[in-house]
Amino acid sequence: NQRKEANEALERADASLQAMLTRAQERYAPYEEIDMLVASRQMNPDDFAALRAEAKAAEGDIKFLKEEANSFYGELQNKKAAQQQESAKHCIEVLQKELPEWNTELYNDIRKHAIGSGLPAESVNQYTDPNVIMLLHKAMMFDRSKQVAKTKKAKAPAKILRSKKAPPTKTDQRISKQKAAQERMRNSPSG
């Protein structure tokens, strides 16, 4: 909720800053097109001085608002970067507790799998929620286990099911003859 409120406040501040900047640019636009050298020759000195002062004030407003906007967005970017670093540290701590095998190589495998599965790389690189990363890890492990199962299934020998009603094969006939011969030898009187 706090993050949502903070984002809404930032959006309002951004919108108002953009509106003030647009307004200042609209105010300065008529002065931009005036050639001050020509105006100084054609206008009386008092009117020209007033025109020049108005143009300078309008230009000063634009410069001020641009500087404020740059400062605002720069500070915002720095805060966001610091927040993300703090969030990433916390995420690593949680992941090291939850996944004993956690290391940079595992993280890179998870990232590659997530990107390979269709998630945008920009988004994947920004994830600092340990729950999201653990879910991606589980998905990667599941996909790997499915791949191993497919490989084992492909390598498994085919089982031959025989029906007792099917005609005997040559091997079955040979085995049957051998058994019959062995039976006759057992049952025959020895001399």
XYZ file of N, CA, C and O in Angstrom:
764
model
N 0.830 -1.199 0.000
C 0.000 0.000 0.000
C 0.870 1.258 0.000
O 0.546 2.231 -0.677
N 1.942 1.230 0.805
C 2.829 2.397 0.865
C 3.485 2.640 -0.490
O 3.601 3.785 -0.937
N 3.911 1.556 -1.138
C 4.545 1.702 -2.448
C 3.538 2.255 -3.454
O 3.862 3.115 -4.269
N 2.307 1.772 -3.375
C 1.266 2.250 -4.291
C 0.994 3.735 -4.069
O 0.902 4.513 -5.022
N 0.894 4.135 -2.797
C 0.663 5.550 -2.476
C 1.840 6.406 -2.936
O 1.649 7.504 -3.477
N 3.053 5.909 -2.717
C 4.242 6.652 -3.144
C 4.274 6.796 -4.665
O 4.586 7.873 -5.195
N 3.927 5.728 -5.378
C 3.891 5.797 -6.847
C 2.842 6.786 -7.330
O 3.080 7.527 -8.283
N 1.678 6.793 -6.676
C 0.631 7.739 -7.056
C 1.082 9.179 -6.807
O 0.834 10.065 -7.624
N 1.757 9.417 -5.663
C 2.258 10.762 -5.358
C 3.304 11.189 -6.392
O 3.311 12.342 -6.842
N 4.170 10.269 -6.786
C 5.179 10.574 -7.804
C 4.524 10.877 -9.155
O 4.953 11.793 -9.861
N 3.503 10.125 -9.491
C 2.807 10.371 -10.750
C 2.149 11.749 -10.746
O 2.186 12.463 -11.752
N 1.557 12.133 -9.606
C 0.941 13.464 -9.509
C 1.996 14.560 -9.618
O 1.807 15.559 -10.322
N 3.125 14.370 -8.920
C 4.203 15.366 -8.978
C 4.759 15.475 -10.393
O 5.006 16.578 -10.895
N 4.919 14.335 -11.042
C 5.415 14.325 -12.421
C 4.442 15.050 -13.345
O 4.854 15.869 -14.169
N 3.160 14.765 -13.189
C 2.149 15.402 -14.044
C 2.125 16.912 -13.832
O 2.064 17.679 -14.806
N 2.195 17.352 -12.581
C 2.161 18.799 -12.324
C 3.432 19.478 -12.833
O 3.374 20.583 -13.397
N 4.573 18.833 -12.675
C 5.835 19.392 -13.178
C 5.799 19.502 -14.704
O 6.196 20.521 -15.267
N 5.289 18.464 -15.349
C 5.185 18.492 -16.814
C 4.213 19.586 -17.269
O 4.462 20.276 -18.254
N 3.104 19.760 -16.531
C 2.127 20.799 -16.884
C 2.745 22.187 -16.737
O 2.549 23.055 -17.605
N 3.500 22.409 -15.646
C 4.143 23.718 -15.458
C 5.177 23.980 -16.544
O 5.289 25.100 -17.056
N 5.920 22.958 -16.915
C 6.933 23.101 -17.960
C 6.273 23.410 -19.306
O 6.734 24.294 -20.041
N 5.197 22.732 -19.620
C 4.465 22.993 -20.872
C 3.930 24.414 -20.894
O 4.028 25.121 -21.916
N 3.392 24.836 -19.776
C 2.846 26.191 -19.679
C 3.940 27.246 -19.871
O 3.749 28.244 -20.572
N 5.092 27.007 -19.259
C 6.210 27.951 -19.394
C 6.706 27.997 -20.844
O 7.049 29.062 -21.362
N 6.736 26.824 -21.493
C 7.167 26.790 -22.893
C 6.178 27.528 -23.791
O 6.583 28.215 -24.731
N 4.886 27.381 -23.500
C 3.869 28.103 -24.277
C 3.996 29.615 -24.069
O 3.804 30.393 -24.998
N 4.331 29.991 -22.845
C 4.494 31.425 -22.541
C 5.713 31.998 -23.252
O 5.710 33.143 -23.701
N 6.752 31.218 -23.382
C 7.989 31.693 -24.006
C 7.942 31.593 -25.533
O 8.670 32.307 -26.226
N 7.086 30.750 -26.090
C 7.049 30.507 -27.545
C 6.956 31.782 -28.389
O 7.699 31.909 -29.372
N 6.109 32.755 -28.054
C 6.056 33.956 -28.909
C 7.361 34.742 -28.915
O 7.725 35.358 -29.928
N 8.096 34.701 -27.830
C 9.352 35.458 -27.740
C 10.484 34.776 -28.485
O 11.442 35.409 -28.901
N 10.377 33.477 -28.653
C 11.407 32.720 -29.346
C 11.535 33.152 -30.798
O 12.619 33.148 -31.360
N 10.420 33.503 -31.388
C 10.404 33.821 -32.811
C 10.796 35.269 -33.105
O 10.971 35.631 -34.259
N 10.923 36.072 -32.081
C 11.254 37.491 -32.286
C 12.756 37.658 -32.441
O 13.537 37.158 -31.639
N 13.142 38.375 -33.473
C 14.549 38.727 -33.667
C 14.781 40.005 -32.866
O 14.286 41.075 -33.224
N 15.506 39.885 -31.774
C 15.686 41.013 -30.859
C 16.446 42.178 -31.503
O 16.203 43.336 -31.177
N 17.347 41.882 -32.425
C 18.106 42.945 -33.099
C 17.168 43.796 -33.958
O 17.215 45.037 -33.895
N 16.314 43.127 -34.696
C 15.355 43.848 -35.541
C 14.367 44.610 -34.655
O 14.036 45.774 -34.917
N 13.911 43.975 -33.590
C 12.947 44.614 -32.686
C 13.559 45.843 -32.029
O 12.881 46.856 -31.835
N 14.836 45.803 -31.699
C 15.481 46.957 -31.045
C 15.539 48.164 -31.982
O 15.487 49.299 -31.537
N 15.650 47.926 -33.269
C 15.716 49.022 -34.246
C 14.325 49.590 -34.578
O 14.196 50.762 -34.878
N 13.315 48.695 -34.520
C 11.986 49.121 -34.942
C 11.118 49.655 -33.801
O 10.164 50.374 -34.051
N 11.422 49.265 -32.569
C 10.567 49.669 -31.441
C 11.202 50.833 -30.693
O 12.417 51.025 -30.743
N 10.346 51.555 -29.954
C 10.931 52.614 -29.135
C 11.641 51.950 -27.959
O 11.291 50.826 -27.556
N 12.630 52.571 -27.374
C 13.475 51.958 -26.348
C 12.700 51.437 -25.139
O 13.033 50.369 -24.605
N 11.675 52.131 -24.674
C 10.923 51.671 -23.498
C 10.148 50.384 -23.799
O 10.143 49.446 -22.995
N 9.488 50.328 -24.964
C 8.737 49.124 -25.347
C 9.680 47.942 -25.555
O 9.378 46.807 -25.154
N 10.835 48.219 -26.179
C 11.808 47.149 -26.399
C 12.339 46.615 -25.073
O 12.485 45.404 -24.902
N 12.618 47.494 -24.131
C 13.119 47.071 -22.813
C 12.077 46.203 -22.112
O 12.414 45.170 -21.490
N 10.806 46.566 -22.213
C 9.735 45.769 -21.594
C 9.624 44.399 -22.270
O 9.481 43.363 -21.596
N 9.697 44.392 -23.607
C 9.634 43.140 -24.363
C 10.791 42.223 -23.981
O 10.601 41.034 -23.730
N 11.962 42.807 -23.914
C 13.153 42.022 -23.582
C 13.065 41.472 -22.158
O 13.430 40.309 -21.907
N 12.549 42.251 -21.225
C 12.392 41.799 -19.841
C 11.390 40.649 -19.757
O 11.615 39.657 -19.047
N 10.274 40.748 -20.502
C 9.270 39.676 -20.509
C 9.849 38.391 -21.102
O 9.619 37.290 -20.590
N 10.603 38.547 -22.198
C 11.217 37.378 -22.838
C 12.225 36.728 -21.910
O 12.276 35.497 -21.787
N 13.002 37.558 -21.230
C 14.014 37.026 -20.312
C 13.351 36.324 -19.133
O 13.811 35.256 -18.690
N 12.253 36.877 -18.623
C 11.529 36.251 -17.510
C 10.944 34.911 -17.949
O 11.024 33.905 -17.212
N 10.350 34.863 -19.151
C 9.772 33.613 -19.660
C 10.864 32.567 -19.873
O 10.702 31.390 -19.536
N 12.002 32.999 -20.411
C 13.122 32.077 -20.619
C 13.676 31.593 -19.283
O 14.017 30.425 -19.129
N 13.745 32.483 -18.306
C 14.212 32.113 -16.964
C 13.298 31.080 -16.323
O 13.780 30.151 -15.649
N 11.974 31.232 -16.534
C 11.030 30.250 -15.994
C 11.282 28.868 -16.590
O 11.284 27.857 -15.875
N 11.498 28.820 -17.903
C 11.747 27.530 -18.554
C 13.032 26.903 -18.029
O 13.064 25.721 -17.690
N 14.091 27.698 -17.949
C 15.366 27.166 -17.454
C 15.219 26.655 -16.031
O 15.699 25.572 -15.698
N 14.524 27.412 -15.190
C 14.321 27.021 -13.800
C 13.551 25.704 -13.721
O 13.935 24.777 -13.000
N 12.458 25.606 -14.469
C 11.645 24.388 -14.427
C 12.399 23.180 -14.984
O 12.278 22.066 -14.468
N 13.202 23.397 -16.020
C 14.003 22.289 -16.567
C 15.036 21.813 -15.556
O 15.240 20.612 -15.388
N 15.676 22.754 -14.880
C 16.654 22.389 -13.851
C 15.981 21.640 -12.704
O 16.507 20.639 -12.205
N 14.809 22.135 -12.299
C 14.065 21.458 -11.230
C 13.642 20.058 -11.657
O 13.718 19.114 -10.878
N 13.187 19.938 -12.903
C 12.768 18.629 -13.409
C 13.962 17.671 -13.440
O 13.856 16.526 -13.007
N 15.106 18.161 -13.943
C 16.306 17.311 -13.973
C 16.719 16.903 -12.567
O 17.085 15.752 -12.326
N 16.667 17.842 -11.640
C 17.006 17.543 -10.252
C 16.027 16.531 -9.664
O 16.433 15.558 -9.016
N 14.733 16.747 -9.901
C 13.685 15.859 -9.380
C 13.857 14.446 -9.914
O 13.879 13.472 -9.164
N 14.037 14.330 -11.241
C 14.160 13.004 -11.840
C 15.489 12.338 -11.480
O 15.555 11.128 -11.303
N 16.539 13.126 -11.366
C 17.826 12.575 -10.952
C 17.768 12.027 -9.543
O 18.257 10.928 -9.262
N 17.167 12.800 -8.651
C 17.019 12.355 -7.266
C 16.128 11.118 -7.197
O 16.413 10.176 -6.459
N 15.086 11.121 -7.977
C 14.174 9.981 -8.020
C 14.895 8.726 -8.499
O 14.734 7.640 -7.935
N 15.719 8.878 -9.534
C 16.481 7.751 -10.064
C 17.472 7.226 -9.024
O 17.624 6.020 -8.852
N 18.145 8.142 -8.316
C 19.094 7.730 -7.281
C 18.386 6.976 -6.156
O 18.887 5.961 -5.669
N 17.219 7.478 -5.748
C 16.459 6.800 -4.690
C 16.022 5.416 -5.151
O 16.090 4.454 -4.394
N 15.573 5.342 -6.387
C 15.109 4.063 -6.916
C 16.264 3.067 -6.980
O 16.099 1.896 -6.634
N 17.437 3.519 -7.408
C 18.611 2.640 -7.488
C 19.014 2.162 -6.097
O 19.308 0.973 -5.898
N 19.009 3.075 -5.118
C 19.359 2.700 -3.746
C 18.332 1.716 -3.185
O 18.699 0.731 -2.520
N 17.073 1.958 -3.473
C 16.011 1.075 -3.013
C 16.161 -0.313 -3.633
O 15.994 -1.334 -2.959
N 16.495 -0.343 -4.908
C 16.650 -1.618 -5.594
C 17.855 -2.386 -5.044
O 17.795 -3.601 -4.886
N 18.944 -1.684 -4.735
C 20.114 -2.351 -4.164
C 19.782 -2.955 -2.799
O 20.173 -4.084 -2.503
N 19.064 -2.202 -1.992
C 18.666 -2.691 -0.671
C 17.752 -3.903 -0.811
O 17.903 -4.896 -0.105
N 16.828 -3.822 -1.734
C 15.899 -4.921 -1.979
C 16.658 -6.164 -2.484
O 16.348 -7.286 -2.094
N 17.658 -5.944 -3.341
C 18.457 -7.057 -3.869
C 19.254 -7.727 -2.755
O 19.355 -8.963 -2.710
N 19.820 -6.943 -1.827
C 20.565 -7.517 -0.700
C 19.645 -8.390 0.146
O 20.008 -9.507 0.531
N 18.462 -7.860 0.434
C 17.492 -8.628 1.225
C 17.101 -9.913 0.493
O 17.001 -10.988 1.093
N 16.898 -9.800 -0.802
C 16.515 -10.947 -1.621
C 17.590 -12.040 -1.554
O 17.281 -13.215 -1.368
N 18.841 -11.648 -1.663
C 19.947 -12.621 -1.619
C 19.997 -13.317 -0.261
O 20.189 -14.528 -0.182
N 19.789 -12.552 0.812
C 19.791 -13.142 2.150
C 18.695 -14.205 2.270
O 18.947 -15.307 2.775
N 17.512 -13.890 1.803
C 16.399 -14.835 1.878
C 16.678 -16.058 1.017
O 16.454 -17.202 1.448
N 17.191 -15.839 -0.181
C 17.455 -16.956 -1.089
C 18.547 -17.878 -0.547
O 18.470 -19.101 -0.716
N 19.548 -17.312 0.117
C 20.603 -18.142 0.701
C 20.057 -19.014 1.832
O 20.527 -20.125 2.044
N 19.054 -18.509 2.554
C 18.423 -19.306 3.613
C 17.519 -20.385 3.028
O 17.518 -21.524 3.492
N 16.744 -20.024 2.011
C 15.743 -20.932 1.447
C 16.342 -21.958 0.479
O 15.849 -23.074 0.384
N 17.350 -21.558 -0.260
C 17.980 -22.443 -1.239
C 19.458 -22.601 -0.872
O 20.274 -21.757 -1.215
N 19.811 -23.663 -0.189
C 21.210 -23.827 0.261
C 22.221 -23.817 -0.882
O 23.359 -23.419 -0.694
N 21.810 -24.236 -2.071
C 22.734 -24.279 -3.206
C 22.829 -22.942 -3.939
O 23.409 -22.860 -5.014
N 22.266 -21.872 -3.360
C 22.212 -20.564 -4.027
C 23.607 -20.013 -4.290
O 24.458 -19.992 -3.413
N 23.851 -19.595 -5.531
C 25.085 -18.901 -5.901
C 24.839 -18.144 -7.207
O 23.751 -18.205 -7.778
N 25.839 -17.442 -7.669
C 25.706 -16.627 -8.872
C 25.394 -17.480 -10.096
O 24.600 -17.082 -10.952
N 26.000 -18.649 -10.162
C 25.770 -19.531 -11.306
C 24.303 -19.983 -11.367
O 23.689 -19.980 -12.434
N 23.739 -20.334 -10.204
C 22.327 -20.728 -10.154
C 21.436 -19.558 -10.565
O 20.475 -19.725 -11.322
N 21.769 -18.360 -10.079
C 20.997 -17.168 -10.449
C 21.023 -16.959 -11.963
O 19.999 -16.690 -12.584
N 22.207 -17.104 -12.567
C 22.323 -16.935 -14.015
C 21.525 -17.999 -14.767
O 20.910 -17.704 -15.793
N 21.515 -19.243 -14.246
C 20.711 -20.298 -14.866
C 19.224 -19.956 -14.810
O 18.499 -20.149 -15.787
N 18.785 -19.448 -13.658
C 17.380 -19.069 -13.492
C 17.032 -17.950 -14.468
O 15.989 -17.983 -15.124
N 17.902 -16.942 -14.559
C 17.664 -15.823 -15.483
C 17.552 -16.324 -16.925
O 16.635 -15.964 -17.649
N 18.507 -17.162 -17.343
C 18.506 -17.673 -18.718
C 17.225 -18.463 -18.991
O 16.629 -18.336 -20.057
N 16.822 -19.282 -18.025
C 15.611 -20.082 -18.201
C 14.387 -19.177 -18.318
O 13.525 -19.392 -19.174
N 14.294 -18.163 -17.454
C 13.147 -17.247 -17.473
C 13.078 -16.495 -18.803
O 12.010 -16.373 -19.404
N 14.221 -16.009 -19.266
C 14.258 -15.274 -20.536
C 13.952 -16.223 -21.691
O 13.201 -15.885 -22.601
N 14.499 -17.428 -21.616
C 14.234 -18.432 -22.647
C 12.780 -18.868 -22.679
O 12.272 -19.314 -23.705
N 12.090 -18.732 -21.551
C 10.669 -19.101 -21.474
C 9.760 -17.983 -21.951
O 8.545 -18.137 -21.950
N 10.338 -16.827 -22.300
C 9.535 -15.762 -22.880
C 9.385 -14.511 -22.039
O 8.734 -13.564 -22.466
N 9.965 -14.468 -20.846
C 9.880 -13.242 -20.045
C 10.860 -12.208 -20.596
O 11.961 -12.565 -21.023
N 10.494 -10.926 -20.579
C 11.407 -9.898 -21.093
C 12.652 -9.777 -20.197
O 12.541 -9.771 -18.973
N 13.809 -9.672 -20.817
C 15.071 -9.606 -20.081
C 15.102 -8.413 -19.129
O 15.611 -8.529 -18.005
N 14.531 -7.271 -19.545
C 14.534 -6.084 -18.682
C 13.790 -6.365 -17.378
O 14.222 -5.949 -16.313
N 12.684 -7.070 -17.484
C 11.901 -7.392 -16.286
C 12.635 -8.391 -15.401
O 12.696 -8.227 -14.186
N 13.168 -9.427 -16.017
C 13.862 -10.469 -15.254
C 15.044 -9.874 -14.490
O 15.281 -10.219 -13.332
N 15.753 -8.953 -15.112
C 16.915 -8.340 -14.464
C 16.526 -7.435 -13.301
O 17.369 -7.103 -12.481
N 15.260 -7.032 -13.221
C 14.800 -6.133 -12.162
C 14.155 -6.871 -10.989
O 13.837 -6.255 -9.981
N 13.942 -8.187 -11.110
C 13.274 -8.923 -10.038
C 14.133 -8.943 -8.777
O 15.276 -9.392 -8.805
N 13.568 -8.442 -7.680
C 14.266 -8.491 -6.394
C 13.375 -9.094 -5.318
O 13.698 -9.013 -4.140
N 12.279 -9.687 -5.723
C 11.395 -10.354 -4.784
C 11.836 -11.815 -4.706
O 11.798 -12.533 -5.710
N 12.251 -12.277 -3.518
C 12.737 -13.659 -3.424
C 11.676 -14.688 -3.808
O 12.006 -15.736 -4.350
N 10.402 -14.383 -3.564
C 9.336 -15.328 -3.922
C 9.255 -15.525 -5.431
O 9.055 -16.641 -5.908
N 9.433 -14.450 -6.178
C 9.399 -14.546 -7.637
C 10.575 -15.393 -8.121
O 10.409 -16.275 -8.973
N 11.740 -15.158 -7.566
C 12.925 -15.904 -8.001
C 12.807 -17.375 -7.618
O 13.178 -18.263 -8.386
N 12.239 -17.655 -6.439
C 12.047 -19.062 -6.043
C 11.035 -19.749 -6.963
O 11.209 -20.918 -7.311
N 10.002 -19.025 -7.382
C 9.036 -19.610 -8.324
C 9.693 -19.885 -9.678
O 9.446 -20.927 -10.294
N 10.533 -18.959 -10.113
C 11.257 -19.178 -11.369
C 12.191 -20.385 -11.239
O 12.341 -21.169 -12.184
N 12.795 -20.542 -10.069
C 13.679 -21.688 -9.812
C 12.880 -22.986 -9.890
O 13.305 -23.968 -10.514
N 11.707 -23.003 -9.253
C 10.867 -24.204 -9.293
C 10.440 -24.527 -10.721
O 10.429 -25.693 -11.122
N 10.097 -23.507 -11.474
C 9.709 -23.724 -12.867
C 10.872 -24.304 -13.667
O 10.687 -25.221 -14.475
N 12.069 -23.779 -13.421
C 13.249 -24.284 -14.120
C 13.491 -25.755 -13.755
O 13.735 -26.590 -14.627
N 13.386 -26.081 -12.464
C 13.612 -27.457 -12.021
C 12.543 -28.396 -12.605
O 12.845 -29.517 -13.006
N 11.301 -27.929 -12.660
C 10.225 -28.730 -13.234
C 10.497 -29.008 -14.712
O 10.376 -30.147 -15.171
N 10.861 -27.960 -15.446
C 11.145 -28.140 -16.871
C 12.322 -29.082 -17.084
O 12.312 -29.904 -18.004
N 13.321 -28.985 -16.241
C 14.481 -29.883 -16.360
C 14.073 -31.325 -16.063
O 14.536 -32.251 -16.728
N 13.225 -31.522 -15.051
C 12.805 -32.887 -14.717
C 11.967 -33.477 -15.853
O 12.066 -34.664 -16.145
N 11.145 -32.657 -16.508
C 10.377 -33.140 -17.659
C 11.320 -33.546 -18.785
O 11.094 -34.547 -19.454
N 12.377 -32.778 -18.981
C 13.337 -33.081 -20.037
C 14.053 -34.395 -19.734
O 14.249 -35.215 -20.630
N 14.433 -34.611 -18.474
C 15.105 -35.853 -18.078
C 14.159 -37.024 -18.281
O 14.550 -38.082 -18.780
N 12.884 -36.859 -17.907
C 11.907 -37.932 -18.069
C 11.728 -38.279 -19.542
O 11.634 -39.454 -19.908
N 11.699 -37.281 -20.409
C 11.568 -37.534 -21.847
C 12.770 -38.318 -22.357
O 12.632 -39.249 -23.143
N 13.953 -37.937 -21.882
C 15.171 -38.611 -22.318
C 15.163 -40.060 -21.868
O 15.474 -40.959 -22.637
N 14.795 -40.294 -20.603
C 14.755 -41.665 -20.089
C 13.712 -42.488 -20.828
O 13.927 -43.652 -21.121
N 12.578 -41.877 -21.102
C 11.515 -42.586 -21.799
C 11.959 -42.939 -23.211
O 11.688 -44.031 -23.698
N 12.677 -42.055 -23.852
C 13.157 -42.313 -25.210
C 14.204 -43.417 -25.223
O 14.271 -44.213 -26.157
N 15.012 -43.526 -24.165
C 16.074 -44.522 -24.108
C 15.584 -45.870 -23.584
O 16.275 -46.866 -23.713
N 14.431 -45.920 -22.961
C 13.927 -47.160 -22.376
C 13.647 -48.178 -23.482
O 13.099 -47.849 -24.521
N 14.033 -49.453 -23.234
C 13.781 -50.469 -24.245
C 12.280 -50.728 -24.350
O 11.558 -50.658 -23.372
N 11.871 -51.045 -25.537
C 10.462 -51.326 -25.750
C 10.135 -52.699 -25.182
O 10.865 -53.663 -25.396
N 9.056 -52.786 -24.446
C 8.624 -54.062 -23.878
C 7.796 -54.784 -24.929
O 6.926 -54.195 -25.560
N 8.074 -56.050 -25.083
C 7.335 -56.832 -26.053
C 6.277 -57.612 -25.296
O 6.592 -58.435 -24.426
N 5.058 -57.363 -25.604
C 3.947 -58.072 -24.984
C 3.499 -59.165 -25.940
O 3.240 -58.922 -27.116
N 3.429 -60.370 -25.403
C 3.044 -61.476 -26.266
C 1.715 -62.037 -25.799
O 1.463 -62.195 -24.622
N 0.961 -62.388 -26.767
C -0.324 -62.996 -26.487
C -0.152 -64.504 -26.538
O 0.620 -65.030 -27.332
N -0.888 -65.220 -25.713
C -0.795 -66.693 -25.732
C -1.521 -67.246 -26.948
O -1.329 -68.384 -27.321
N -2.333 -66.455 -27.562
C -3.083 -66.905 -28.722
C -2.283 -66.725 -30.008
O -2.652 -67.261 -31.034
N -1.232 -65.968 -29.934
C -0.438 -65.719 -31.134
C 0.304 -66.995 -31.520
O 0.670 -67.802 -30.665
N 0.561 -67.195 -32.791
C 1.319 -68.385 -33.200
C 2.726 -68.312 -32.626
O 3.287 -67.231 -32.494
N 3.296 -69.434 -32.256
C 4.631 -69.440 -31.648
C 5.690 -68.988 -32.649
O 5.614 -69.291 -33.833
N 6.664 -68.275 -32.113
C 7.763 -67.823 -32.962
C 8.767 -68.949 -33.106
O 8.672 -69.979 -32.423
N 9.762 -68.789 -33.954
C 10.778 -69.815 -34.155
C 11.543 -70.075 -32.861
O 11.882 -71.200 -32.550
N 11.772 -69.011 -32.107
C 12.473 -69.168 -30.830
C 11.620 -69.995 -29.876
O 12.132 -70.900 -29.200
N 10.327 -69.706 -29.839
C 9.422 -70.470 -28.967
C 9.400 -71.946 -29.392
O 9.398 -72.848 -28.543
N 9.386 -72.219 -30.683
C 9.366 -73.599 -31.187
C 10.648 -74.317 -30.807
O 10.623 -75.476 -30.377
N 11.784 -73.638 -30.922
C 13.073 -74.244 -30.581
C 13.128 -74.573 -29.102
O 13.535 -75.680 -28.709
N 12.681 -73.607 -28.255
C 12.680 -73.828 -26.805
C 11.750 -74.992 -26.464
O 12.078 -75.853 -25.642
N 10.626 -75.039 -27.104
C 9.654 -76.109 -26.853
C 10.239 -77.465 -27.239
O 10.075 -78.462 -26.534
N 10.946 -77.567 -28.382
C 11.574 -78.824 -28.810
C 12.661 -79.250 -27.830
O 12.807 -80.430 -27.523
N 13.437 -78.254 -27.338
C 14.497 -78.571 -26.381
C 13.902 -79.124 -25.091
O 14.395 -80.104 -24.537
N 12.835 -78.527 -24.611
C 12.181 -78.988 -23.386
C 11.626 -80.401 -23.591
O 11.732 -81.266 -22.715
N 11.035 -80.650 -24.731
C 10.466 -81.978 -25.018
C 11.580 -83.029 -25.050
O 11.430 -84.136 -24.515
N 12.710 -82.661 -25.665
C 13.833 -83.592 -25.743
C 14.379 -83.873 -24.349
O 14.695 -85.037 -24.016
N 14.469 -82.866 -23.524
C 14.953 -83.052 -22.153
C 13.985 -83.928 -21.361
O 14.405 -84.798 -20.589
N 12.713 -83.781 -21.549
C 11.690 -84.581 -20.873
C 11.819 -86.040 -21.287
O 11.704 -86.956 -20.470
N 12.003 -86.277 -22.578
C 12.126 -87.657 -23.076
C 13.354 -88.319 -22.481
O 13.336 -89.506 -22.140
N 14.423 -87.549 -22.349
C 15.658 -88.124 -21.795
C 15.467 -88.468 -20.331
O 15.951 -89.501 -19.858
N 14.752 -87.671 -19.623
C 14.491 -87.945 -18.211
C 13.582 -89.160 -18.059
O 13.738 -89.951 -17.119
N 12.615 -89.273 -18.882
C 11.623 -90.339 -18.760
C 12.078 -91.656 -19.398
O 11.504 -92.714 -19.148
N 13.041 -91.637 -20.226
C 13.468 -92.872 -20.887
C 14.252 -93.742 -19.920
O 14.996 -93.255 -19.068
N 14.046 -95.072 -20.035
C 14.783 -95.981 -19.132
C 16.262 -95.996 -19.490
O 16.658 -96.026 -20.640
N 17.059 -95.857 -18.509
C 18.496 -95.841 -18.773
C 18.986 -97.282 -18.854
O 18.569 -98.147 -18.116
N 19.860 -97.543 -19.744
C 20.235 -98.854 -20.108
C 21.257 -99.515 -19.404
O 21.695 -100.087 -18.660
